[in-house]
XYZ file of C-alpha atoms in Angstrom:
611
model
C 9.065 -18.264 9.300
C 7.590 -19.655 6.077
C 8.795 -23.355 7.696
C 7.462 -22.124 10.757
C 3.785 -21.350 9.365
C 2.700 -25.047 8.629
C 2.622 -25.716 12.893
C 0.271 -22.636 13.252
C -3.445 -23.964 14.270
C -5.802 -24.238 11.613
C -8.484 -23.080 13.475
C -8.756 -21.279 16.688
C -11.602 -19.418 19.201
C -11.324 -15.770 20.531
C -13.555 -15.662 23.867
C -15.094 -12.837 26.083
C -15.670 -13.014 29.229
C -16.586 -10.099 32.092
C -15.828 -10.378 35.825
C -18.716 -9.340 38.083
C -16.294 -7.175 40.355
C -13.106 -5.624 40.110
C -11.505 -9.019 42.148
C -12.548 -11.245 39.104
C -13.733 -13.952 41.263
C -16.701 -14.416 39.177
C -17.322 -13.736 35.501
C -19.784 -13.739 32.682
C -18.803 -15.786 29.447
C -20.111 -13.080 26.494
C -19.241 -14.699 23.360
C -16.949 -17.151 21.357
C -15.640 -16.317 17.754
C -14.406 -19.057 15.803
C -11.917 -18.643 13.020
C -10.957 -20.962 10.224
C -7.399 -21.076 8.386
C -8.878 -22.060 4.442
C -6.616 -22.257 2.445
C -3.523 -23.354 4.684
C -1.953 -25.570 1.758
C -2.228 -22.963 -0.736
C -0.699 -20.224 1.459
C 1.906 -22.255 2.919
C 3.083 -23.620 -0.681
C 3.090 -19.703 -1.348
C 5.161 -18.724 1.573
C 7.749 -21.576 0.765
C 7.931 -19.760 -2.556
C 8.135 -16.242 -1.381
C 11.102 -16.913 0.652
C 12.935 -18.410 -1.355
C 12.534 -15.465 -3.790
C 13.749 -13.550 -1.490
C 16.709 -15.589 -0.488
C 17.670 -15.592 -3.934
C 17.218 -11.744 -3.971
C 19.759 -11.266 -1.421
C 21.716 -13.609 -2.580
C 22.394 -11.807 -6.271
C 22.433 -8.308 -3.817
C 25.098 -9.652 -2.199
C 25.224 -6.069 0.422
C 24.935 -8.062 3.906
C 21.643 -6.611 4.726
C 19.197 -8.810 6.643
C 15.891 -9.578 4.373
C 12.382 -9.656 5.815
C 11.485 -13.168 5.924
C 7.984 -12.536 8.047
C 4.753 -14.351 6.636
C 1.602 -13.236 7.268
C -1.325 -15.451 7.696
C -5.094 -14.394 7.620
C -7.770 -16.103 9.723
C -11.290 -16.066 8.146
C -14.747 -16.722 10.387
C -15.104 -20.448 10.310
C -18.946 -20.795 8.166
C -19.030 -24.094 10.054
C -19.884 -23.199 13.484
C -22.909 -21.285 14.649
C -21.291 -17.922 15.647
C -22.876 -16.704 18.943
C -23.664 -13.314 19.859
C -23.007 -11.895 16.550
C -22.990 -8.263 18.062
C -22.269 -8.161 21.476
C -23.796 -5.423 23.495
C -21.710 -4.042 26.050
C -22.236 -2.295 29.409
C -20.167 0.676 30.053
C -16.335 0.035 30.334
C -13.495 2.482 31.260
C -10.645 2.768 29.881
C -7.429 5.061 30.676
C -5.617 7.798 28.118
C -3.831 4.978 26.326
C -6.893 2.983 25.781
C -6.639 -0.044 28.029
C -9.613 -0.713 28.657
C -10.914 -2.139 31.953
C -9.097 -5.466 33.329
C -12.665 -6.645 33.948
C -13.282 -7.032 29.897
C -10.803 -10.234 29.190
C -10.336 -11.448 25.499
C -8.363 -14.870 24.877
C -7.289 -16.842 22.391
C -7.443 -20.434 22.273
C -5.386 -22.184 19.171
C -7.499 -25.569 18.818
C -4.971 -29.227 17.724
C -1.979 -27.556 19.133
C -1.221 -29.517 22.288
C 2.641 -29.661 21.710
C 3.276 -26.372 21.629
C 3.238 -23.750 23.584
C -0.303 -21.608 25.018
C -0.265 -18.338 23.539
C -0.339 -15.644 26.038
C -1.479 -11.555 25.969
C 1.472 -9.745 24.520
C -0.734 -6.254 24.854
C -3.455 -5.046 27.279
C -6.698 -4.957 25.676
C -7.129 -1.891 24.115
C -9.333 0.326 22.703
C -8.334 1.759 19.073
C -9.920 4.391 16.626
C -7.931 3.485 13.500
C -8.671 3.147 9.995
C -10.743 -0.556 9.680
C -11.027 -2.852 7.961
C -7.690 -1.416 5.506
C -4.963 1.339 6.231
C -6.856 3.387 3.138
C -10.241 2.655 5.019
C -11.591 5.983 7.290
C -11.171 5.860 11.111
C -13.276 3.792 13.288
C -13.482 2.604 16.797
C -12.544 -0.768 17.491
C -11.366 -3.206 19.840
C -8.068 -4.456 19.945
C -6.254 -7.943 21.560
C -2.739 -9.068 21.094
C -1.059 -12.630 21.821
C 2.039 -13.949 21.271
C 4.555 -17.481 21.903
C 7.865 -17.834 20.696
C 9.234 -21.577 19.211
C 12.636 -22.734 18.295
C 13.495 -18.599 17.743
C 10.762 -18.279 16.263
C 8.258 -15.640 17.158
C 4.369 -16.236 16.774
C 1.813 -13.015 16.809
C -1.786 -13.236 16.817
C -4.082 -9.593 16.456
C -7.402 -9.929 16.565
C -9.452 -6.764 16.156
C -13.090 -5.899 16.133
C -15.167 -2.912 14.880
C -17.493 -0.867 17.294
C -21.238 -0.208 16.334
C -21.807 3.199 18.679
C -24.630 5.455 18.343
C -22.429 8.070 19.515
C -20.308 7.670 16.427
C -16.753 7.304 16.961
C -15.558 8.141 20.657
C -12.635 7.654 22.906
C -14.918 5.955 25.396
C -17.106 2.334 25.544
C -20.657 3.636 26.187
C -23.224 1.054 27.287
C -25.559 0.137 24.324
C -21.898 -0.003 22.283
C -22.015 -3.030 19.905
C -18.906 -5.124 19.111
C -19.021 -6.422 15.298
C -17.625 -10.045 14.854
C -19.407 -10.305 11.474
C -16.522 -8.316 10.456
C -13.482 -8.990 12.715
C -10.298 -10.175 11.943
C -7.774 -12.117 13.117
C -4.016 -12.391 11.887
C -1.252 -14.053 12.969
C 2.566 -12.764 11.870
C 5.265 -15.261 11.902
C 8.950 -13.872 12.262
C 12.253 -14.712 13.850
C 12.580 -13.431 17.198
C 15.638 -11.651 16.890
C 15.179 -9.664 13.453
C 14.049 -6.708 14.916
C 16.507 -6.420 17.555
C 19.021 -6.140 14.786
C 17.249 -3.933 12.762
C 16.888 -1.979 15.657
C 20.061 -1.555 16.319
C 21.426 -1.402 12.730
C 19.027 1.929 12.853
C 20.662 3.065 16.215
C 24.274 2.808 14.765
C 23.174 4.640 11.426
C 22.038 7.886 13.146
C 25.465 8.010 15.080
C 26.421 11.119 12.736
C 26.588 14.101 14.434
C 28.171 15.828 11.709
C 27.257 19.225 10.902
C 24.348 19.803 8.389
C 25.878 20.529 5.016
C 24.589 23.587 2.998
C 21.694 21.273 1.650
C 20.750 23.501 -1.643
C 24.439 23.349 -2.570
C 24.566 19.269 -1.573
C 21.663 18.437 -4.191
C 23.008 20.170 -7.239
C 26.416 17.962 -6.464
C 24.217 15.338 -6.157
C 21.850 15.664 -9.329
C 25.557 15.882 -10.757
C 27.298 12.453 -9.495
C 26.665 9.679 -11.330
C 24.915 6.245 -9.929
C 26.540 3.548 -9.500
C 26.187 0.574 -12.289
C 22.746 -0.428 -13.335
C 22.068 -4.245 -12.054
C 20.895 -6.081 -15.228
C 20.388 -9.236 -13.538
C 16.574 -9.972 -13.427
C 14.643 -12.484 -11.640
C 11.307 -13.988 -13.144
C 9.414 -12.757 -10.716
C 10.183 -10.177 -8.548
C 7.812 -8.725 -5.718
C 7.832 -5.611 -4.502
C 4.618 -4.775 -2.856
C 4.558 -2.379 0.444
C 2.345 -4.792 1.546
C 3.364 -8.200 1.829
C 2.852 -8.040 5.278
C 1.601 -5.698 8.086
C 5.212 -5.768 9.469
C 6.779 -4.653 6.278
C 4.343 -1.300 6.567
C 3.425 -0.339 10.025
C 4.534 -0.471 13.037
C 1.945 -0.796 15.991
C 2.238 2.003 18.884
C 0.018 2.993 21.554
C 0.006 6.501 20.892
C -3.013 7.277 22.755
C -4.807 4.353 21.415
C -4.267 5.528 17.716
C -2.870 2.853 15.409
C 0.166 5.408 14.037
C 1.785 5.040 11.088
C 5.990 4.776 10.904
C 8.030 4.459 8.222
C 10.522 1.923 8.786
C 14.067 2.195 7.086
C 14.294 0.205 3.937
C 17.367 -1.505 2.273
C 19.374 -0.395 -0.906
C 17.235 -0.886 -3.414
C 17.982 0.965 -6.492
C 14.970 0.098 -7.942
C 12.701 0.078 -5.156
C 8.820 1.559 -5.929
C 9.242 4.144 -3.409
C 12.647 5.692 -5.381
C 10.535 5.474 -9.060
C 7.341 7.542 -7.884
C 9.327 10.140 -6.253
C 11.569 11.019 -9.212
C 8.460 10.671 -11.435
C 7.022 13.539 -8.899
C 10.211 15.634 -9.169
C 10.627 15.301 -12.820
C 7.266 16.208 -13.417
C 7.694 18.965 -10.774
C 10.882 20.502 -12.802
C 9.087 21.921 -15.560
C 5.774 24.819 -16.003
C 5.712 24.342 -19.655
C 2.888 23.076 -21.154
C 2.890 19.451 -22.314
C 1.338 16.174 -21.920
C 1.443 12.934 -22.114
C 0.114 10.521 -24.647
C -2.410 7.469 -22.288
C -2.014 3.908 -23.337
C -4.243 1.636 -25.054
C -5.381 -1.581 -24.602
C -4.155 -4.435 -26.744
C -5.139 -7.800 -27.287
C -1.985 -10.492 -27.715
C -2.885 -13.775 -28.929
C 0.069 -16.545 -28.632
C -0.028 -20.512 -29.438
C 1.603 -21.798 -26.303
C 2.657 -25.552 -26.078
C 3.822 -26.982 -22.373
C 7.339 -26.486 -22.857
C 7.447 -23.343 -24.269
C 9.451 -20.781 -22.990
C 7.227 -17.544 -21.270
C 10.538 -15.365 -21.256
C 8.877 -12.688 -19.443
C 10.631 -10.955 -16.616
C 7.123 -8.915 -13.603
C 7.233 -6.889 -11.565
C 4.836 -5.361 -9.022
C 4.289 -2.041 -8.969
C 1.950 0.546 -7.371
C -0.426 -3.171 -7.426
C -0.022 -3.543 -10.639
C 1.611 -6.373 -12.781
C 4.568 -4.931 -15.121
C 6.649 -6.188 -17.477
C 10.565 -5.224 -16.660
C 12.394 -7.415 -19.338
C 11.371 -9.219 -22.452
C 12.916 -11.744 -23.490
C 14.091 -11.996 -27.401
C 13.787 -15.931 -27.380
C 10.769 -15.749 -25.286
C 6.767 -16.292 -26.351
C 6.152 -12.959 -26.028
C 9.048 -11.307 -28.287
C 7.983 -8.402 -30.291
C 4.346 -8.888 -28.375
C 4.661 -7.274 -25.433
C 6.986 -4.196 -24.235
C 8.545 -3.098 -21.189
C 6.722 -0.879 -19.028
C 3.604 -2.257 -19.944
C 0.911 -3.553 -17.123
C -0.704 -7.013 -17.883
C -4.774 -7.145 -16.729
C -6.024 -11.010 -17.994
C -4.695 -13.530 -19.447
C -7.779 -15.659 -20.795
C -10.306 -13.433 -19.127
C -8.675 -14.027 -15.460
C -7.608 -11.191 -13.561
C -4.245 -10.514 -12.892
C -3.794 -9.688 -9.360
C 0.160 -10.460 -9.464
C 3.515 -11.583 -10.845
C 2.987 -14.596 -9.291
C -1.207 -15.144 -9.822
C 0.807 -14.695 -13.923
C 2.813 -16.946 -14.130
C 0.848 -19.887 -12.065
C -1.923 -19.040 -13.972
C 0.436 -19.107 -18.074
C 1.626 -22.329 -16.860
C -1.668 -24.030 -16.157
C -2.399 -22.768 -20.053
C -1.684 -24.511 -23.328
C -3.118 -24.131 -26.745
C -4.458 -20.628 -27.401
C -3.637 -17.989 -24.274
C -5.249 -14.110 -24.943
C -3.028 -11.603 -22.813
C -5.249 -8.207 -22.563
C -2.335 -5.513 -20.990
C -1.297 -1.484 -22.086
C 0.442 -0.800 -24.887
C 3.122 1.313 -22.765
C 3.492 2.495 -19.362
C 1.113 4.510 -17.209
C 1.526 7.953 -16.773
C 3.113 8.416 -12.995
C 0.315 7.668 -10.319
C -1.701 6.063 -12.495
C -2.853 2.628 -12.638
C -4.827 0.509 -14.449
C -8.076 -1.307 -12.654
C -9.886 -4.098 -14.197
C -13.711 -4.866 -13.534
C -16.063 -7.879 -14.546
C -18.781 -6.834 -16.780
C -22.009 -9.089 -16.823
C -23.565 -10.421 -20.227
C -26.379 -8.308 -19.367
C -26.059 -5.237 -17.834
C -28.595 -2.347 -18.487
C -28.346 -0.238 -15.019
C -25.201 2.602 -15.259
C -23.373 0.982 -12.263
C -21.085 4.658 -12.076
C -21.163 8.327 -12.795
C -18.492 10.808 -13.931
C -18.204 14.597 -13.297
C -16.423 16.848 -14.788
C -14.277 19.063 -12.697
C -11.267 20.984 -13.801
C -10.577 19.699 -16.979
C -10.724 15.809 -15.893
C -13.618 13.171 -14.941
C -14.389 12.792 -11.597
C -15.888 9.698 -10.307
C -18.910 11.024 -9.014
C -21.075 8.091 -7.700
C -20.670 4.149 -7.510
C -23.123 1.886 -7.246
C -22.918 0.120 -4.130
C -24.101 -3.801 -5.414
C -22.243 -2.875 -8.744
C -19.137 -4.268 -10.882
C -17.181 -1.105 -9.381
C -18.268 -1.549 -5.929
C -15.379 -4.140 -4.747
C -12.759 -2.345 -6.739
C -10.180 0.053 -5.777
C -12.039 2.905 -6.843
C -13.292 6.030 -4.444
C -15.748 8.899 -5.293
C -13.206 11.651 -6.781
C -10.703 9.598 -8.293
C -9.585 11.084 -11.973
C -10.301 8.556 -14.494
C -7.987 8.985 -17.756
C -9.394 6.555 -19.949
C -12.227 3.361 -20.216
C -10.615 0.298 -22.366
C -8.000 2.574 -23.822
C -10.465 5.285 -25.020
C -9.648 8.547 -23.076
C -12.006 9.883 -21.191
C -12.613 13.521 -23.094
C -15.861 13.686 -21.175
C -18.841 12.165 -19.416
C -20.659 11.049 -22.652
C -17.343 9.701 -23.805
C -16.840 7.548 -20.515
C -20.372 5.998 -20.852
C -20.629 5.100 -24.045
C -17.333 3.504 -23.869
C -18.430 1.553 -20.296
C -21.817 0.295 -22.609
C -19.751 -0.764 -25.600
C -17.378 -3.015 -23.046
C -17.916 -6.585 -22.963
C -16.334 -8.991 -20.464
C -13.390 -7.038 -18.236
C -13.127 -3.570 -18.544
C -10.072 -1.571 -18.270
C -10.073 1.720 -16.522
C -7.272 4.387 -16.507
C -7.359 5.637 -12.948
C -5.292 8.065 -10.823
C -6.183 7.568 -7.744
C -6.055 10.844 -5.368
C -5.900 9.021 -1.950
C -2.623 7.424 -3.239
C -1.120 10.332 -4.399
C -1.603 12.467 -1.661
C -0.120 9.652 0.498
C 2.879 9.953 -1.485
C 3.164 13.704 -1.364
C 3.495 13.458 2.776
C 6.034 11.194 2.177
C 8.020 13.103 0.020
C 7.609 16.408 1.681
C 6.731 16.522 5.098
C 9.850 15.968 7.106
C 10.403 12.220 8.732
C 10.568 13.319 12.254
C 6.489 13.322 11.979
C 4.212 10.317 12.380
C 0.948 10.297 10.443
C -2.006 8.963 11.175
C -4.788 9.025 8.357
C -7.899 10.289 9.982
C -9.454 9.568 6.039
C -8.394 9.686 2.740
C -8.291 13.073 2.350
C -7.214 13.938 6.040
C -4.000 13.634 7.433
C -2.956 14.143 11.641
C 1.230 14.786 11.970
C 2.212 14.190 15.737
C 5.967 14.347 17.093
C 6.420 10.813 19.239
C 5.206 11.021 22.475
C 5.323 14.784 21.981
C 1.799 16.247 24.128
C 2.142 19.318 21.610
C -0.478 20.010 19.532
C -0.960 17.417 16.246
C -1.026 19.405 13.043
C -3.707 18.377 10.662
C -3.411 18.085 6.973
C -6.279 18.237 4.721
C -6.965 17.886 1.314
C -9.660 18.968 -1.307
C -11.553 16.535 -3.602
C -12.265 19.549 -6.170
C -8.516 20.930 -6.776
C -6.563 18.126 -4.923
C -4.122 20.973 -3.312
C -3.740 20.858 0.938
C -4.141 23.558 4.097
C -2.881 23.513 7.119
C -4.820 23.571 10.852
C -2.742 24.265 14.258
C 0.576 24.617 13.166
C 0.689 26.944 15.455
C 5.054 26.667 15.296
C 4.905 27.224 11.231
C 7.276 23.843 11.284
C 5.123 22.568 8.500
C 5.257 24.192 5.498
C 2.854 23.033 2.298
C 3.796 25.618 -0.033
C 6.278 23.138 -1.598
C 3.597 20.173 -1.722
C 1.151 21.711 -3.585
C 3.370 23.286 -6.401
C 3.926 19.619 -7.132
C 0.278 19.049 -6.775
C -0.896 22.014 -9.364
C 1.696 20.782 -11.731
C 0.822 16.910 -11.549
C -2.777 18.371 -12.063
C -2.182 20.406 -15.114
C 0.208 17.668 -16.537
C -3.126 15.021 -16.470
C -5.738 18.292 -17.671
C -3.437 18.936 -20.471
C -3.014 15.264 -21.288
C -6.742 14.811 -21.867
C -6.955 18.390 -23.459
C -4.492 17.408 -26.550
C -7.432 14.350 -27.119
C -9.668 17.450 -27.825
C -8.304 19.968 -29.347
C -5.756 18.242 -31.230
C -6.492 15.095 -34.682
C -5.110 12.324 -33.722
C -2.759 11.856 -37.129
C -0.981 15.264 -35.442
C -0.933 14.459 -31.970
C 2.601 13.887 -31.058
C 3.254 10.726 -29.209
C 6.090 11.521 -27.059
C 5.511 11.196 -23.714
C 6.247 12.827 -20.561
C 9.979 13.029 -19.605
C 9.384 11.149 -16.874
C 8.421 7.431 -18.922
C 9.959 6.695 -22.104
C 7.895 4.741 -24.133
C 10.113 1.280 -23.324
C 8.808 1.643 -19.464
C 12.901 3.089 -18.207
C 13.318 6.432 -16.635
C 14.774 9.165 -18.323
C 16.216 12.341 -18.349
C 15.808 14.326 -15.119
C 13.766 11.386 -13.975
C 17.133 9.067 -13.394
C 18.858 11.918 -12.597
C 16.269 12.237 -9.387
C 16.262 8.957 -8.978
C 20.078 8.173 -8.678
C 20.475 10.946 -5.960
C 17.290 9.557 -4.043
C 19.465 6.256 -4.492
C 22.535 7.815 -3.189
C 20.903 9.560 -0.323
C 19.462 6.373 0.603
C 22.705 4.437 0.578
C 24.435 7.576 2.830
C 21.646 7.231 5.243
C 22.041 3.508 5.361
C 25.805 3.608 5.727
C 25.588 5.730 9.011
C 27.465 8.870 6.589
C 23.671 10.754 7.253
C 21.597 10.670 10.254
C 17.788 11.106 9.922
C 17.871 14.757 10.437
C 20.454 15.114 7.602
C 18.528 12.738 5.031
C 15.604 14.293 5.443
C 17.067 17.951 5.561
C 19.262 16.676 1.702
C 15.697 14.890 0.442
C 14.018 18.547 0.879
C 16.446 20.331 -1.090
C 16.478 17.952 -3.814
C 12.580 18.759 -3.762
C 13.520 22.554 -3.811
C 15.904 21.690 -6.329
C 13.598 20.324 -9.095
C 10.723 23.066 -8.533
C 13.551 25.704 -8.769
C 14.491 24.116 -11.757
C 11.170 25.244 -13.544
C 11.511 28.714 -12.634
């Protein structure tokens, strides 16, 4: 694929037309969009890369699984061109209960240089979506969608373009006339992958759920398994190793009709022992095993300052974690000995962002003479994150404002032309701490935000992640979710025409309730005991800033990070079973219904464990 991506069209033209009549004899030409591939050398120098990270991956795996070689590539609206019709007002168009829309409304895609290769052609009826736009953590909207595809040498070619709805009648199952179509803010994307990879992950899936043993006495099952011991740690690192849930849409979701809904499946993943997924859930369980009071002593920020010649070694082994840039492995011969620790996250490196392992290290290389690293002095507490903002010279206006709710700051408002306004931050995230300074209350956080110069650091647990990652962990697989909004959650059952069961969760206490589940299948009792303990673990974290001098405070963290960034305690002891779950799943030993069934008992397992 990454070979593949260098003969995809640089630029290209989506076009709508309308027939007059239902016999399309004569039509109206609507609009063009035109569409620009920028930065094709730069991405395709990045893909070559990528793979053969990956490669290598597999290579030191050595377990026979297939890797996901798929590349992404993102069109942009070319600036060049004079972009017609802008918004498009459309007559009224029909469309049927899976949201084709009318055959009259046509939507091509012409790829401009390409005359060797094959014409793309529609993989998908035009349809009519309400999904979340422009990003999967975006609310729902209505929006237009058209799918092409051509295949090359095995190699298959898919182009999505998709287009936002401007409806006075807000967002609607049906094309009204007087609806708008938004290309200021369309996209187009185009995933590259080999034509038979998902045949044979297909039926790799098919031949694991061929169990049809019985289903074990599950509460019995996960005490064995918190018992067994995992198998032998793999201390072979690689500099740079990626694993974001995101490299590509294909890696993520999977795109059904559904009614029209863009639906959101979980796809299997390979043994991965110390896969993102696997770390956050025993974090959750761990902290989930215990109702005594503790807390957690929040990072700080440090400033490392290092003399770095061209052929020094960097001796730093990254990973990427919940976004974030971490530092796995440090090297004792390396620049960065006794400087940096494991666990920690690194934010700049001579006032750049970091954005990745790899933005790191091309970024160190390109440096010589004095390099400033700005990064935590340990790990994160689990959930949280660190997010780094630009800070003007001159800034006078407060650009966001705290509440205090519960025991923690709120974000309460953000400035919409501010620092904070292209960030990853939403109105009722917790925020732990500003530049290392925790955030004891809303005084606190401002001061510290005025005092900032250049980047500043914030400490933030994001709630629309979290509660992403409690479906996951508790709601049982058979379920497909669709995220109406952050906070709101729709479960359906396949092509099931039973009622969907709605989850919903508050901003002010985080927990979840229930709507039509009508069956009781769904149970949320379990998710929000984690919840209220995750809560009280972060309330009496900041507490212990208050009420307790910092020459007393004890810096021990939670058992769930040890201060060198590894797992401990009943942390790897969730982790290892999640592991060997995953590897009995993946060996065809558990079908779905069984994995699912062991990973809820292991749940019950570490809140029973508190009790």
């Amino acid at each position: 694929p990454a070979g593949a991506a260098k003969d995809v069209a640089d630029k290209a033209i989506v076009s709508i037309t309308l027939a007059d009549d239902d016999d399309n004899m004569e039509t109206s030409h609507l609009s063009n969009v035109f569409f620009v591939w920028p930065e094709k050398e730069d991405d395709l120098a990045e893909f070559e890369a990528s793979e053969q990270d990956k490669k290598m991956e597999k290579f030191l795996r050595n377990d026979g699984y297939d890797i996901d070689l798929s590349v992404q590539v993102k069109y942009k609206l070319d600036a060049t061109k004079q972009q017609g019709n802008q918004f498009l007002t459309l007559p009224q168009l029909e469309s049927d209960s899976d949201g084709r829309i009318n055959e009259r409304f046509k939507v091509e895609l012409e790829l401009l240089d390409r005359s060797n290769f094959a014409a793309p052609h529609a993989s998908a009826p035009v349809l009519l979506s309400i999904e979340p736009f422009p990003r999967e953590q975006d609310s729902a909207a209505k929006v237009m969608r058209a799918a092409w595809s051509y295949e090359c040498e095995g190699i298959r070619h898919e182009f999505r373009f998709t287009a936002p709805f401007n409806s006075p009648y807000g967002v609607a199952w049906e094309i009204f006339e007087g609806d708008e179509l938004d290309f200021t803010s369309c996209k187009l994307e185009c995933f590259i992958d080999r034509a038979y990879y998902h045949e044979k992950i297909s039926e790799r899936r098919k031949s694991s759920r061929t169990s049809t043993s019985s289903l074990c006495d599950w509460e019995l099952r996960a005490d064995e398994l918190l018992g067994e011991e995992g198998d032998e740690k793999n201390n072979t690192n690689v500099s740079t190793e990626t694993k974001s849930e995101t490299t590509s849409a294909r890696t993520s979701t999977e795109y059904s009709d559904g009614g029209g809904m863009l639906i959101l499946h979980r796809k299997p993943h390979h043994i991965d022992p110390d896969r993102e997924e696997n770390d956050h859930f025993s974090e959750l369980l761990s902290v989930a095993s215990t109702v005594d009071s503790h807390s957690i002593s929040l990072p700080t920020i440090v400033h490392i300052t290092v003399k770095k010649n061209s052929n020094d070694e960097i001796g730093l082994s990254l990973i990427e974690k919940n976004g974030t840039t971490v530092v796995s492995e440090v090297s004792k011969s390396g620049l960065f000995r006794s400087k940096l620790k494991e666990g920690c996250e690194l934010l700049s490196i001579n006032g750049h962002k970091v954005t990745s392992p790899r933005s790191f290290i091309r970024m160190i290389k390109d440096f010589t003479g004095q390099v400033i690293i700005v990064a935590s002095s340990s790990p994160s507490p689990p959930g949280a994150k660190f997010i780094l903002a630009k800070k003007p010279e001159q800034q006078e206006q407060q650009e966001i404002s705290f509440r205090k709710v519960d025991g923690v700051l709120r974000v309460e408002g953000i400035k919409e032309t501010g620092i904070f306004a292209e960030i990853d931050l939403s109105k009722g995230d917790i925020c732990l701490s500003i530049n290392g300074v925790p955030a004891i209350s809303e005084n606190v956080a401002i001061r510290a935000l005025a005092r900032a110069q250049g980047n500043v650091a914030l400490l933030m647990f994001p709630l629309a992640n979290f509660w992403r990652s409690m479906v996951e962990l508790t709601i049982d697989a058979k379920y497909d979710r669709w995220w109406k909004s952050s906070s709101e959650c729709v479960l359906f059952v396949g092509n099931d025409n039973s009622r969907p069961i709605n989850l919903s969760f508050n901003h002010e206490t985080a927990l979840c309730t229930i709507q039509d589940n009508n069956d009781g299948d769904v149970q949320v009792k379990t998710m929000n005991t984690i919840i209220h303990r995750v809560m009280k673990l972060l309330k009496e974290s900041i507490q212990s800033y208050i009420t307790t001098p910092k020459k007393k405070r004890d810096s021990s963290r939670s058992l769930s990070v040890s201060p060198s960034g590894r797992l401990q305690n009943p942390s790897d002891v969730y982790k290892r079973a999640l592991v060997k779950l995953d590897e009995m799943r993946e060996s065809g030993r558990f079908s779905e219904a069984e994995y699912a069934a062991a990973k809820r008992a292991l749940t019950e397992n570490a809140i029973n464990t508190a009790k």
